Amino acid sequence: MNLGLRGKVVAITGGGGGIGRDCADLFAREGALVAVSDVRSDAAEAVALIARNHGVSTHAARLDVTDPVDVAAYFQTVESTLGPVDVLVNNAGIFQSRSLDELTVADWDRVMDVNLKGVFICSQAALRVMRPRRRGSIVSIASLAGQVGGIHAAANYATSKAGVISLTKSLAKHAGPFGIRVNCVNPGVIDTPMTQPWPPDVLASMARQTPLGRLGRPDEVARVIVFLASDGASFVHGAHVDINGGVHMD
Ligand SMILES: NC(=O)c1ccc[n+]([C@@H]2O[C@H](COP(=O)([O-])OP(=O)(O)OC[C@H]3O[C@@H](n4cnc5c(N)ncnc54)[C@H](O)[C@@H]3O)[C@@H](O)[C@H]2O)c1
């Protein structure tokens, strides 16, 4: 299937991490020009290099998705370097595991800022670029925790991801009439730097409860994201796609 991504400009936030890296790699394989940003600039540079090895132009930058001024400037920089953004992948996120009793207001604000407010800030900035061109696609990474509540994840993390699922629907209602599609994915437990510090018994228990009998790989999430961003998903809009090995069937 021709996904129609050749020459498209794809911006991936938090692109220096596990799922972001595989997204950058797969979009580049499809011939997309890839802008990798991350709060860790060295990680963004390293992932942009992986994408560049597929012969496409790339851009790497430090970007904190919670800073609306930096985010607005970032989209202008990408436009002047690679062209106007066609695809935004809202991938940046932070995780926290803490009991409800111990969760502080500062914990709450930090996770909500990155995981939910960051998606709002970046999506709003992307839509300002996409709307005049009447095309584009946004894919955000929510989570199984946003559907079922925190298991190992703290309440702030689960709530932030539930917010991403809801925000996806509002964005889709707003952007659809401009020809811009908006969707999100709900990964289960995926083997990335985010989950590698989890206690082995928690990981083993999650794998046991999963009908496919294992945790997910980042490329298994990235492939769905690339498809949702592409012309192959031209009538998929406002959707959340579960990528969880069957541990939760919605
Ligand atoms: N790994 C999983 O099991 C899993 C499950 C469901 C959802 N997710 C979500 O997938 C996304 C990617 O996670 P991952 O598993 O690849 O983890 P990861 O930790 O490898 O990647 C997350 C990246 O986000 C970056 N980041 C953190 N704060 C940022 C900020 N303020 N601005 C910009 N970048 C920032 C980090 O530096 C990191 O590179 C996250 O949104 C995460 O919540 C992961």
mmCIF file of C-alpha atoms and ligand atoms in Angstrom:
data_model
loop_
_atom_site.group_PDB
_atom_site.id
_atom_site.type_symbol
_atom_site.label_atom_id
_atom_site.label_comp_id
_atom_site.label_asym_id
_atom_site.label_seq_id
_atom_site.Cartn_x
_atom_site.Cartn_y
_atom_site.Cartn_z
ATOM 1 C CA MET A 1 0.000 0.000 0.000
ATOM 2 C CA ASN A 2 1.278 3.461 -0.859
ATOM 3 C CA LEU A 3 0.864 5.432 2.343
ATOM 4 C CA GLY A 4 1.368 8.756 0.562
ATOM 5 C CA LEU A 5 3.949 9.960 3.072
ATOM 6 C CA ARG A 6 6.813 10.628 0.650
ATOM 7 C CA GLY A 7 7.926 14.253 0.983
ATOM 8 C CA LYS A 8 5.518 14.953 3.860
ATOM 9 C CA VAL A 9 6.897 16.847 6.856
ATOM 10 C CA VAL A 10 6.399 14.915 10.097
ATOM 11 C CA ALA A 11 7.048 16.486 13.522
ATOM 12 C CA ILE A 12 7.515 14.068 16.414
ATOM 13 C CA THR A 13 7.590 15.470 19.966
ATOM 14 C CA GLY A 14 9.508 13.553 22.611
ATOM 15 C CA GLY A 15 11.094 11.880 19.603
ATOM 16 C CA GLY A 16 14.265 10.939 21.451
ATOM 17 C CA GLY A 17 12.551 8.125 23.374
ATOM 18 C CA GLY A 18 11.524 4.552 22.590
ATOM 19 C CA ILE A 19 8.301 4.924 20.610
ATOM 20 C CA GLY A 20 9.438 8.257 19.117
ATOM 21 C CA ARG A 21 12.596 6.702 17.736
ATOM 22 C CA ASP A 22 10.700 3.932 15.965
ATOM 23 C CA CYS A 23 8.203 6.476 14.603
ATOM 24 C CA ALA A 24 11.070 8.558 13.178
ATOM 25 C CA ASP A 25 12.636 5.457 11.654
ATOM 26 C CA LEU A 26 9.404 4.225 10.039
ATOM 27 C CA PHE A 27 8.295 7.639 8.742
ATOM 28 C CA ALA A 28 11.752 8.102 7.186
ATOM 29 C CA ARG A 29 11.515 4.667 5.552
ATOM 30 C CA GLU A 30 8.280 5.922 3.937
ATOM 31 C CA GLY A 31 10.187 8.912 2.531
ATOM 32 C CA ALA A 32 8.843 11.510 4.959
ATOM 33 C CA LEU A 33 10.990 14.428 6.126
ATOM 34 C CA VAL A 34 11.293 14.036 9.869
ATOM 35 C CA ALA A 35 11.549 16.751 12.536
ATOM 36 C CA VAL A 36 12.564 15.201 15.835
ATOM 37 C CA SER A 37 12.231 17.275 18.989
ATOM 38 C CA ASP A 38 12.773 16.341 22.592
ATOM 39 C CA VAL A 39 13.493 18.051 25.867
ATOM 40 C CA ARG A 40 16.780 16.086 25.638
ATOM 41 C CA SER A 41 18.514 17.611 22.616
ATOM 42 C CA ASP A 42 21.178 14.884 22.360
ATOM 43 C CA ALA A 43 18.457 12.228 22.124
ATOM 44 C CA ALA A 44 16.668 14.229 19.408
ATOM 45 C CA GLU A 45 19.935 14.528 17.443
ATOM 46 C CA ALA A 46 20.621 10.793 17.718
ATOM 47 C CA VAL A 47 17.161 9.837 16.461
ATOM 48 C CA ALA A 48 17.289 12.378 13.616
ATOM 49 C CA LEU A 49 20.528 10.706 12.537
ATOM 50 C CA ILE A 50 18.776 7.311 12.390
ATOM 51 C CA ALA A 51 16.083 8.847 10.168
ATOM 52 C CA ARG A 52 18.653 10.639 8.001
ATOM 53 C CA ASN A 53 20.284 7.279 7.265
ATOM 54 C CA HIS A 54 17.222 6.513 5.125
ATOM 55 C CA GLY A 55 18.198 9.380 2.821
ATOM 56 C CA VAL A 56 15.613 11.935 3.917
ATOM 57 C CA SER A 57 16.103 15.455 5.256
ATOM 58 C CA THR A 58 15.665 15.796 8.991
ATOM 59 C CA HIS A 59 15.632 18.442 11.678
ATOM 60 C CA ALA A 60 16.542 17.983 15.339
ATOM 61 C CA ALA A 61 15.837 20.419 18.161
ATOM 62 C CA ARG A 62 15.407 20.758 21.866
ATOM 63 C CA LEU A 63 11.749 21.449 22.596
ATOM 64 C CA ASP A 64 9.790 21.409 25.822
ATOM 65 C CA VAL A 65 6.162 20.834 24.836
ATOM 66 C CA THR A 66 4.933 22.756 27.882
ATOM 67 C CA ASP A 67 6.331 26.066 26.593
ATOM 68 C CA PRO A 68 3.852 27.695 24.180
ATOM 69 C CA VAL A 69 6.304 30.372 23.010
ATOM 70 C CA ASP A 70 8.987 27.807 22.155
ATOM 71 C CA VAL A 71 6.446 25.543 20.491
ATOM 72 C CA ALA A 72 5.172 28.361 18.241
ATOM 73 C CA ALA A 73 8.739 29.290 17.279
ATOM 74 C CA TYR A 74 9.559 25.618 16.705
ATOM 75 C CA PHE A 75 6.836 25.174 14.070
ATOM 76 C CA GLN A 76 8.172 28.246 12.237
ATOM 77 C CA THR A 77 11.710 26.867 12.340
ATOM 78 C CA VAL A 78 10.588 23.500 10.986
ATOM 79 C CA GLU A 79 8.648 25.264 8.237
ATOM 80 C CA SER A 80 11.683 27.272 7.154
ATOM 81 C CA THR A 81 13.926 24.180 7.294
ATOM 82 C CA LEU A 82 11.811 21.297 5.957
ATOM 83 C CA GLY A 83 8.496 22.940 4.987
ATOM 84 C CA PRO A 84 5.115 23.319 6.699
ATOM 85 C CA VAL A 85 4.258 20.455 9.037
ATOM 86 C CA ASP A 86 1.867 17.890 7.500
ATOM 87 C CA VAL A 87 1.853 15.421 10.387
ATOM 88 C CA LEU A 88 2.201 15.996 14.122
ATOM 89 C CA VAL A 89 2.868 13.059 16.429
ATOM 90 C CA ASN A 90 2.183 14.100 20.031
ATOM 91 C CA ASN A 91 4.491 11.561 21.609
ATOM 92 C CA ALA A 92 6.236 13.427 24.468
ATOM 93 C CA GLY A 93 5.246 12.096 27.841
ATOM 94 C CA ILE A 94 6.392 11.411 31.371
ATOM 95 C CA PHE A 95 5.361 8.595 33.663
ATOM 96 C CA GLN A 96 4.861 8.435 37.388
ATOM 97 C CA SER A 97 4.046 5.550 39.711
ATOM 98 C CA ARG A 98 2.944 6.765 43.135
ATOM 99 C CA SER A 99 0.064 5.921 45.429
ATOM 100 C CA LEU A 100 -2.838 8.346 45.534
ATOM 101 C CA ASP A 101 -2.116 9.151 49.190
ATOM 102 C CA GLU A 102 1.431 10.250 48.392
ATOM 103 C CA LEU A 103 0.706 12.128 45.166
ATOM 104 C CA THR A 104 1.435 15.848 45.563
ATOM 105 C CA VAL A 105 -0.133 18.773 43.752
ATOM 106 C CA ALA A 106 3.278 19.407 42.167
ATOM 107 C CA ASP A 107 3.293 15.788 40.884
ATOM 108 C CA TRP A 108 -0.181 16.288 39.520
ATOM 109 C CA ASP A 109 0.681 19.542 37.726
ATOM 110 C CA ARG A 110 3.922 18.285 36.207
ATOM 111 C CA VAL A 111 2.415 15.178 34.620
ATOM 112 C CA MET A 112 -0.697 17.000 33.431
ATOM 113 C CA ASP A 113 1.484 19.786 31.988
ATOM 114 C CA VAL A 114 3.608 17.502 29.848
ATOM 115 C CA ASN A 115 1.121 14.777 28.956
ATOM 116 C CA LEU A 116 -2.057 16.793 28.414
ATOM 117 C CA LYS A 117 -1.300 20.517 28.203
ATOM 118 C CA GLY A 118 1.636 19.718 25.914
ATOM 119 C CA VAL A 119 -0.708 17.952 23.494
ATOM 120 C CA PHE A 120 -3.025 20.966 23.522
ATOM 121 C CA ILE A 121 -0.177 23.455 22.955
ATOM 122 C CA CYS A 122 1.447 21.474 20.134
ATOM 123 C CA SER A 123 -1.841 20.608 18.422
ATOM 124 C CA GLN A 124 -2.999 24.228 18.482
ATOM 125 C CA ALA A 125 0.322 25.341 16.962
ATOM 126 C CA ALA A 126 0.174 22.593 14.316
ATOM 127 C CA LEU A 127 -3.401 23.486 13.377
ATOM 128 C CA ARG A 128 -2.324 27.089 12.746
ATOM 129 C CA VAL A 129 0.011 25.698 10.058
ATOM 130 C CA MET A 130 -2.353 23.023 8.726
ATOM 131 C CA ARG A 131 -5.647 24.942 8.604
ATOM 132 C CA PRO A 132 -4.753 27.422 5.820
ATOM 133 C CA ARG A 133 -3.472 24.499 3.725
ATOM 134 C CA ARG A 134 -6.618 22.479 4.497
ATOM 135 C CA ARG A 135 -4.677 19.293 5.079
ATOM 136 C CA GLY A 136 -2.790 17.489 7.794
ATOM 137 C CA SER A 137 -2.957 14.772 10.373
ATOM 138 C CA ILE A 138 -2.371 14.640 14.123
ATOM 139 C CA VAL A 139 -1.764 11.438 16.066
ATOM 140 C CA SER A 140 -1.411 11.583 19.852
ATOM 141 C CA ILE A 141 -0.267 8.866 22.216
ATOM 142 C CA ALA A 142 -2.756 8.298 25.008
ATOM 143 C CA SER A 143 -2.653 5.040 26.983
ATOM 144 C CA LEU A 144 -4.466 1.972 28.240
ATOM 145 C CA ALA A 145 -4.172 3.671 31.654
ATOM 146 C CA GLY A 146 -6.377 6.475 30.337
ATOM 147 C CA GLN A 147 -9.105 3.927 29.621
ATOM 148 C CA VAL A 148 -8.963 1.735 32.715
ATOM 149 C CA GLY A 149 -7.322 3.958 35.358
ATOM 150 C CA GLY A 150 -3.873 3.591 36.819
ATOM 151 C CA ILE A 151 -2.707 0.074 37.610
ATOM 152 C CA HIS A 152 0.989 0.593 38.154
ATOM 153 C CA ALA A 153 0.588 4.133 36.827
ATOM 154 C CA ALA A 154 -0.340 6.923 39.234
ATOM 155 C CA ALA A 155 -3.698 8.702 39.001
ATOM 156 C CA ASN A 156 -2.117 11.804 37.456
ATOM 157 C CA TYR A 157 -0.675 9.764 34.570
ATOM 158 C CA ALA A 158 -3.918 7.861 33.921
ATOM 159 C CA THR A 159 -5.996 11.038 34.105
ATOM 160 C CA SER A 160 -3.668 12.920 31.757
ATOM 161 C CA LYS A 161 -4.042 10.143 29.182
ATOM 162 C CA ALA A 162 -7.841 10.041 29.582
ATOM 163 C CA GLY A 163 -7.648 13.750 28.813
ATOM 164 C CA VAL A 164 -5.702 13.042 25.620
ATOM 165 C CA ILE A 165 -8.452 10.660 24.458
ATOM 166 C CA SER A 166 -11.065 13.362 25.071
ATOM 167 C CA LEU A 167 -8.943 16.166 23.604
ATOM 168 C CA THR A 168 -8.530 14.044 20.464
ATOM 169 C CA LYS A 169 -12.303 14.089 19.976
ATOM 170 C CA SER A 170 -12.569 17.863 20.460
ATOM 171 C CA LEU A 171 -9.656 18.453 18.086
ATOM 172 C CA ALA A 172 -11.237 16.120 15.541
ATOM 173 C CA LYS A 173 -14.554 17.999 15.660
ATOM 174 C CA HIS A 174 -12.749 21.303 15.186
ATOM 175 C CA ALA A 175 -10.243 20.216 12.534
ATOM 176 C CA GLY A 176 -12.281 17.775 10.435
ATOM 177 C CA PRO A 177 -14.065 20.492 8.414
ATOM 178 C CA PHE A 178 -10.616 21.765 7.376
ATOM 179 C CA GLY A 179 -9.617 18.354 6.021
ATOM 180 C CA ILE A 180 -7.347 17.649 8.975
ATOM 181 C CA ARG A 181 -7.626 14.259 10.664
ATOM 182 C CA VAL A 182 -6.958 13.740 14.376
ATOM 183 C CA ASN A 183 -6.629 10.376 16.136
ATOM 184 C CA CYS A 184 -4.903 8.794 19.113
ATOM 185 C CA VAL A 185 -3.534 5.423 20.126
ATOM 186 C CA ASN A 186 -3.786 3.622 23.463
ATOM 187 C CA PRO A 187 -0.709 1.454 23.945
ATOM 188 C CA GLY A 188 -0.669 -1.140 26.703
ATOM 189 C CA VAL A 189 2.676 -1.827 28.373
ATOM 190 C CA ILE A 190 5.406 -1.347 25.771
ATOM 191 C CA ASP A 191 9.059 -2.197 26.303
ATOM 192 C CA THR A 192 10.718 1.262 26.222
ATOM 193 C CA PRO A 193 12.923 3.361 28.536
ATOM 194 C CA MET A 194 9.676 4.458 30.224
ATOM 195 C CA THR A 195 8.742 0.986 31.432
ATOM 196 C CA GLN A 196 12.180 -0.628 31.739
ATOM 197 C CA PRO A 197 12.563 0.589 35.378
ATOM 198 C CA TRP A 198 9.248 -1.049 36.380
ATOM 199 C CA PRO A 199 9.551 -3.907 38.914
ATOM 200 C CA PRO A 200 10.007 -7.235 37.074
ATOM 201 C CA ASP A 201 7.009 -8.776 38.870
ATOM 202 C CA VAL A 202 4.721 -5.972 37.623
ATOM 203 C CA LEU A 203 5.941 -6.456 34.051
ATOM 204 C CA ALA A 204 5.586 -10.240 34.299
ATOM 205 C CA SER A 205 2.080 -9.918 35.702
ATOM 206 C CA MET A 206 1.045 -7.552 32.876
ATOM 207 C CA ALA A 207 2.394 -10.023 30.310
ATOM 208 C CA ARG A 208 0.500 -12.905 31.970
ATOM 209 C CA GLN A 209 -2.792 -10.977 31.900
ATOM 210 C CA THR A 210 -2.356 -10.166 28.198
ATOM 211 C CA PRO A 211 -4.028 -12.671 25.838
ATOM 212 C CA LEU A 212 -1.044 -12.428 23.474
ATOM 213 C CA GLY A 213 1.131 -13.346 26.457
ATOM 214 C CA ARG A 214 3.744 -10.610 26.251
ATOM 215 C CA LEU A 215 4.437 -6.888 26.400
ATOM 216 C CA GLY A 216 4.440 -4.760 23.240
ATOM 217 C CA ARG A 217 7.386 -3.492 21.239
ATOM 218 C CA PRO A 218 7.769 0.180 20.290
ATOM 219 C CA ASP A 219 7.721 -0.622 16.557
ATOM 220 C CA GLU A 220 4.292 -2.234 17.041
ATOM 221 C CA VAL A 221 3.013 1.144 18.245
ATOM 222 C CA ALA A 222 4.924 3.138 15.641
ATOM 223 C CA ARG A 223 3.468 1.121 12.743
ATOM 224 C CA VAL A 224 -0.076 1.987 13.803
ATOM 225 C CA ILE A 225 0.856 5.653 14.246
ATOM 226 C CA VAL A 226 2.379 5.796 10.747
ATOM 227 C CA PHE A 227 -0.762 4.219 9.298
ATOM 228 C CA LEU A 228 -3.090 6.607 11.156
ATOM 229 C CA ALA A 229 -1.030 9.570 9.945
ATOM 230 C CA SER A 230 -1.136 8.362 6.351
ATOM 231 C CA ASP A 231 -3.609 8.492 3.473
ATOM 232 C CA GLY A 232 -4.284 4.805 4.209
ATOM 233 C CA ALA A 233 -6.394 5.988 7.148
ATOM 234 C CA SER A 234 -8.196 8.681 5.147
ATOM 235 C CA PHE A 235 -11.588 8.070 6.839
ATOM 236 C CA VAL A 236 -10.300 7.331 10.346
ATOM 237 C CA HIS A 237 -11.006 10.415 12.426
ATOM 238 C CA GLY A 238 -11.546 11.114 16.119
ATOM 239 C CA ALA A 239 -10.670 7.496 16.856
ATOM 240 C CA HIS A 240 -8.630 5.847 19.550
ATOM 241 C CA VAL A 241 -6.865 2.687 18.479
ATOM 242 C CA ASP A 242 -5.918 0.174 21.182
ATOM 243 C CA ILE A 243 -2.483 -1.459 20.887
ATOM 244 C CA ASN A 244 -2.453 -3.720 23.943
ATOM 245 C CA GLY A 245 -2.263 -7.386 22.956
ATOM 246 C CA GLY A 246 -5.907 -7.800 23.990
ATOM 247 C CA VAL A 247 -5.490 -7.028 27.693
ATOM 248 C CA HIS A 248 -8.397 -4.588 27.413
ATOM 249 C CA MET A 249 -11.019 -4.852 24.683
ATOM 250 C CA ASP A 250 -13.020 -1.685 24.245
HETATM 251 N N1 LIG B 1 5.953 2.605 27.090
HETATM 252 C C1 LIG B 1 4.670 2.367 27.388
HETATM 253 O O1 LIG B 1 4.310 1.316 27.942
HETATM 254 C C2 LIG B 1 3.611 3.380 27.047
HETATM 255 C C3 LIG B 1 2.279 2.999 27.173
HETATM 256 C C4 LIG B 1 1.281 3.911 26.875
HETATM 257 C C5 LIG B 1 1.614 5.181 26.458
HETATM 258 N N2 LIG B 1 2.921 5.527 26.345
HETATM 259 C C6 LIG B 1 3.212 6.879 25.901
HETATM 260 O O2 LIG B 1 4.014 6.836 24.747
HETATM 261 C C7 LIG B 1 4.779 8.039 24.657
HETATM 262 C C8 LIG B 1 6.225 7.698 24.398
HETATM 263 O O3 LIG B 1 6.717 7.011 25.537
HETATM 264 P P1 LIG B 1 7.939 5.972 25.520
HETATM 265 O O4 LIG B 1 7.426 4.710 26.088
HETATM 266 O O5 LIG B 1 8.605 5.975 24.197
HETATM 267 O O6 LIG B 1 8.826 6.629 26.666
HETATM 268 P P2 LIG B 1 10.229 7.382 26.610
HETATM 269 O O7 LIG B 1 10.468 7.847 27.999
HETATM 270 O O8 LIG B 1 11.246 6.516 25.965
HETATM 271 O O9 LIG B 1 9.950 8.635 25.647
HETATM 272 C C9 LIG B 1 9.324 9.809 26.079
HETATM 273 C C10 LIG B 1 10.128 10.980 25.550
HETATM 274 O O10 LIG B 1 9.467 12.206 25.914
HETATM 275 C C11 LIG B 1 10.469 13.144 26.227
HETATM 276 N N3 LIG B 1 9.913 14.211 27.050
HETATM 277 C C12 LIG B 1 9.621 14.197 28.389
HETATM 278 N N4 LIG B 1 9.157 15.382 28.779
HETATM 279 C C13 LIG B 1 9.158 16.196 27.683
HETATM 280 C C14 LIG B 1 8.802 17.547 27.454
HETATM 281 N N5 LIG B 1 8.335 18.325 28.451
HETATM 282 N N6 LIG B 1 8.917 18.043 26.212
HETATM 283 C C15 LIG B 1 9.384 17.258 25.203
HETATM 284 N N7 LIG B 1 9.775 15.982 25.362
HETATM 285 C C16 LIG B 1 9.638 15.460 26.596
HETATM 286 C C17 LIG B 1 11.542 12.340 26.962
HETATM 287 O O11 LIG B 1 12.784 13.005 26.987
HETATM 288 C C18 LIG B 1 11.542 11.054 26.157
HETATM 289 O O12 LIG B 1 12.501 11.068 25.124
HETATM 290 C C19 LIG B 1 4.532 8.789 25.967
HETATM 291 O O13 LIG B 1 3.540 9.784 25.773
HETATM 292 C C20 LIG B 1 4.012 7.704 26.887
HETATM 293 O O14 LIG B 1 3.225 8.222 27.938
HETATM 294 C C21 LIG B 1 3.925 4.655 26.626
#
